[in-house]
Amino acid sequence: MRANVLILNGPNLNLLGQREPAIYGHETLADVEARCRALGAELGLEVTFKQSNAEHLLIDWIHSGREDAAAIVINPGALSHTSIAIHDALKACDCPIVEVHVSNIHRREDFRHFSYVSLAATGVIAGLGVHGYLLALRHVAQLLAAK
Ligand code: CA2
């Protein structure tokens, strides 16, 4: 059975590619999903890709991931900077967790510099555009192959 990688996206990421291209680029979330699915197939991974604007849904998906995800890749959007609840849900997971940000949050407003999620993540990728999702997938594929 192929290992399942759960890729979660938080608030406003459904707007990717539709506004603020100077910060977030031109690719839509559907483009990102297609690229992740194609790479996942190449790497022998099953990809579950989800987005919600609702914090509680993200938390429920993280809880389900405890049962069936070999790794979690998460772009929590602005909830990175505010959500102790997402931090706590991730802390309850034993699998590798990669936090991805399309933009370089450290070059932006002060309120984006801190992420509760980073405290629970195995690693963080920021500022590499949507390519960050693909790098995260390659990283977890390597980790899982080494297990
Ligand atoms: O850089 C990232 O990936 C972020 O997680 C994106 C979040 C932002 O709040 C984080 O600080 C960094 C925003 C999600 C995308 O929001 C959009 C808003 C307007 C147009 C396009 C996207």
CSV table of C-alpha atoms and ligand atoms in Angstrom, one decimal:
chain,number,residue,atom,x,y,z
A,1,MET,CA,0.0,0.0,0.0
A,2,ARG,CA,1.3,3.5,-0.9
A,3,ALA,CA,2.0,5.8,2.0
A,4,ASN,CA,-0.5,8.6,2.4
A,5,VAL,CA,0.7,12.2,2.6
A,6,LEU,CA,-2.0,14.6,3.9
A,7,ILE,CA,-1.5,18.1,2.4
A,8,LEU,CA,-3.6,20.7,4.3
A,9,ASN,CA,-4.2,24.3,3.4
A,10,GLY,CA,-5.8,26.9,5.6
A,11,PRO,CA,-7.8,30.1,5.2
A,12,ASN,CA,-7.7,32.2,2.0
A,13,LEU,CA,-5.4,29.7,0.2
A,14,ASN,CA,-8.4,29.1,-2.1
A,15,LEU,CA,-7.6,32.6,-3.5
A,16,LEU,CA,-4.1,31.6,-4.6
A,17,GLY,CA,-3.3,32.8,-8.1
A,18,GLN,CA,-6.4,35.1,-8.1
A,19,ARG,CA,-5.0,38.1,-6.2
A,20,GLU,CA,-1.7,39.5,-5.0
A,21,PRO,CA,0.5,37.7,-7.6
A,22,ALA,CA,3.5,39.7,-6.5
A,23,ILE,CA,3.4,37.9,-3.2
A,24,TYR,CA,1.8,34.5,-4.0
A,25,GLY,CA,2.5,34.0,-7.7
A,26,HIS,CA,0.1,33.1,-10.5
A,27,GLU,CA,-0.6,29.4,-9.8
A,28,THR,CA,-4.0,28.5,-8.3
A,29,LEU,CA,-4.5,26.0,-5.5
A,30,ALA,CA,-5.9,23.6,-8.2
A,31,ASP,CA,-2.6,23.9,-10.0
A,32,VAL,CA,-0.7,23.2,-6.8
A,33,GLU,CA,-2.9,20.2,-6.1
A,34,ALA,CA,-2.3,18.8,-9.7
A,35,ARG,CA,1.4,19.3,-9.3
A,36,CYS,CA,1.4,17.6,-5.9
A,37,ARG,CA,-0.6,14.7,-7.3
A,38,ALA,CA,1.7,14.3,-10.3
A,39,LEU,CA,4.8,14.3,-8.1
A,40,GLY,CA,3.2,12.0,-5.5
A,41,ALA,CA,2.5,9.4,-8.2
A,42,GLU,CA,6.1,9.7,-9.3
A,43,LEU,CA,7.4,9.2,-5.8
A,44,GLY,CA,4.9,6.4,-5.0
A,45,LEU,CA,2.9,8.4,-2.5
A,46,GLU,CA,-0.8,8.7,-2.2
A,47,VAL,CA,-1.7,12.4,-1.8
A,48,THR,CA,-4.8,13.7,0.1
A,49,PHE,CA,-5.1,17.4,-0.6
A,50,LYS,CA,-7.5,19.6,1.3
A,51,GLN,CA,-8.3,23.3,1.9
A,52,SER,CA,-10.6,25.0,4.4
A,53,ASN,CA,-11.2,28.4,5.8
A,54,ALA,CA,-12.5,26.8,9.0
A,55,GLU,CA,-10.0,26.1,11.8
A,56,HIS,CA,-12.1,23.2,13.2
A,57,LEU,CA,-12.1,21.3,9.9
A,58,LEU,CA,-8.3,21.6,9.7
A,59,ILE,CA,-8.1,20.2,13.3
A,60,ASP,CA,-10.5,17.4,12.4
A,61,TRP,CA,-8.4,16.5,9.3
A,62,ILE,CA,-5.2,16.5,11.5
A,63,HIS,CA,-6.9,14.2,13.9
A,64,SER,CA,-7.8,11.8,11.0
A,65,GLY,CA,-4.2,12.0,9.8
A,66,ARG,CA,-3.1,10.5,13.2
A,67,GLU,CA,-4.8,7.3,12.0
A,68,ASP,CA,-3.9,7.2,8.3
A,69,ALA,CA,-1.2,9.7,7.3
A,70,ALA,CA,2.5,8.8,7.0
A,71,ALA,CA,3.3,12.5,6.9
A,72,ILE,CA,1.5,15.9,7.0
A,73,VAL,CA,2.4,18.9,4.8
A,74,ILE,CA,0.5,22.0,6.0
A,75,ASN,CA,0.2,25.5,4.9
A,76,PRO,CA,-2.0,26.8,7.7
A,77,GLY,CA,-2.3,30.3,6.2
A,78,ALA,CA,-2.8,33.1,8.8
A,79,LEU,CA,-3.7,30.4,11.4
A,80,SER,CA,0.0,29.7,11.6
A,81,HIS,CA,0.4,33.0,13.5
A,82,THR,CA,-2.6,32.6,15.8
A,83,SER,CA,-3.7,29.0,16.4
A,84,ILE,CA,-2.7,27.2,19.5
A,85,ALA,CA,-5.4,24.7,18.7
A,86,ILE,CA,-3.7,23.7,15.4
A,87,HIS,CA,-0.4,23.6,17.2
A,88,ASP,CA,-1.9,21.2,19.8
A,89,ALA,CA,-3.5,19.0,17.2
A,90,LEU,CA,-0.2,18.6,15.3
A,91,LYS,CA,1.7,17.9,18.6
A,92,ALA,CA,-0.6,14.9,19.0
A,93,CYS,CA,0.7,13.4,15.7
A,94,ASP,CA,3.7,11.1,15.6
A,95,CYS,CA,4.4,11.5,11.8
A,96,PRO,CA,6.7,14.0,10.1
A,97,ILE,CA,5.1,17.4,9.6
A,98,VAL,CA,6.4,20.0,7.1
A,99,GLU,CA,5.0,23.5,7.3
A,100,VAL,CA,5.0,25.3,4.0
A,101,HIS,CA,4.5,29.0,3.3
A,102,VAL,CA,4.4,30.3,-0.3
A,103,SER,CA,5.7,33.7,0.8
A,104,ASN,CA,8.8,34.4,2.9
A,105,ILE,CA,6.9,35.2,6.1
A,106,HIS,CA,10.1,36.6,7.7
A,107,ARG,CA,10.4,39.4,5.1
A,108,ARG,CA,6.8,40.5,5.7
A,109,GLU,CA,4.9,42.2,8.5
A,110,ASP,CA,6.0,41.5,12.1
A,111,PHE,CA,2.8,39.6,12.9
A,112,ARG,CA,3.8,36.9,10.3
A,113,HIS,CA,7.2,36.3,11.8
A,114,PHE,CA,6.0,33.9,14.5
A,115,SER,CA,4.3,30.6,13.8
A,116,TYR,CA,2.8,28.4,16.5
A,117,VAL,CA,2.8,25.6,13.9
A,118,SER,CA,6.6,25.8,13.5
A,119,LEU,CA,6.9,24.7,17.2
A,120,ALA,CA,5.1,21.5,16.2
A,121,ALA,CA,6.6,21.0,12.7
A,122,THR,CA,9.6,18.8,11.8
A,123,GLY,CA,10.7,21.5,9.3
A,124,VAL,CA,9.6,24.7,7.7
A,125,ILE,CA,9.8,25.9,4.0
A,126,ALA,CA,9.0,29.5,3.4
A,127,GLY,CA,9.4,31.9,0.5
A,128,LEU,CA,10.0,29.4,-2.3
A,129,GLY,CA,6.6,29.9,-3.9
A,130,VAL,CA,4.4,26.9,-4.6
A,131,HIS,CA,7.6,24.9,-5.3
A,132,GLY,CA,7.7,24.6,-1.4
A,133,TYR,CA,4.9,22.1,-1.5
A,134,LEU,CA,6.9,19.9,-4.0
A,135,LEU,CA,10.1,20.2,-1.9
A,136,ALA,CA,8.1,19.1,1.1
A,137,LEU,CA,6.8,16.1,-0.7
A,138,ARG,CA,10.3,15.1,-1.9
A,139,HIS,CA,11.5,15.5,1.7
A,140,VAL,CA,8.8,13.3,3.2
A,141,ALA,CA,9.3,10.7,0.4
A,142,GLN,CA,13.0,10.5,1.4
A,143,LEU,CA,12.2,10.2,5.1
A,144,LEU,CA,9.6,7.5,4.5
A,145,ALA,CA,12.0,5.5,2.2
A,146,ALA,CA,14.7,5.6,4.9
A,147,LYS,CA,12.3,4.1,7.6
B,1,CA2,O1,2.8,32.5,2.5
B,1,CA2,C1,1.9,31.8,2.8
B,1,CA2,O2,1.8,30.7,2.3
B,1,CA2,C2,0.9,32.2,3.9
B,1,CA2,O3,0.6,31.0,4.7
B,1,CA2,C3,-0.3,32.7,3.2
B,1,CA2,C4,-1.4,33.2,4.1
B,1,CA2,C5,-0.8,34.3,5.0
B,1,CA2,O4,-1.7,34.8,5.9
B,1,CA2,C6,0.4,33.7,5.8
B,1,CA2,O5,1.0,34.8,6.6
B,1,CA2,C7,1.5,33.2,4.8
B,1,CA2,C8,-2.5,33.9,3.2
B,1,CA2,C9,-3.2,32.9,2.3
B,1,CA2,C10,-3.4,33.4,1.0
B,1,CA2,O6,-4.2,34.6,1.0
B,1,CA2,C11,-4.4,35.2,-0.2
B,1,CA2,C12,-5.0,36.4,-0.1
B,1,CA2,C13,-5.3,37.2,-1.2
B,1,CA2,C14,-4.9,36.7,-2.4
B,1,CA2,C15,-4.3,35.5,-2.6
B,1,CA2,C16,-4.0,34.7,-1.4
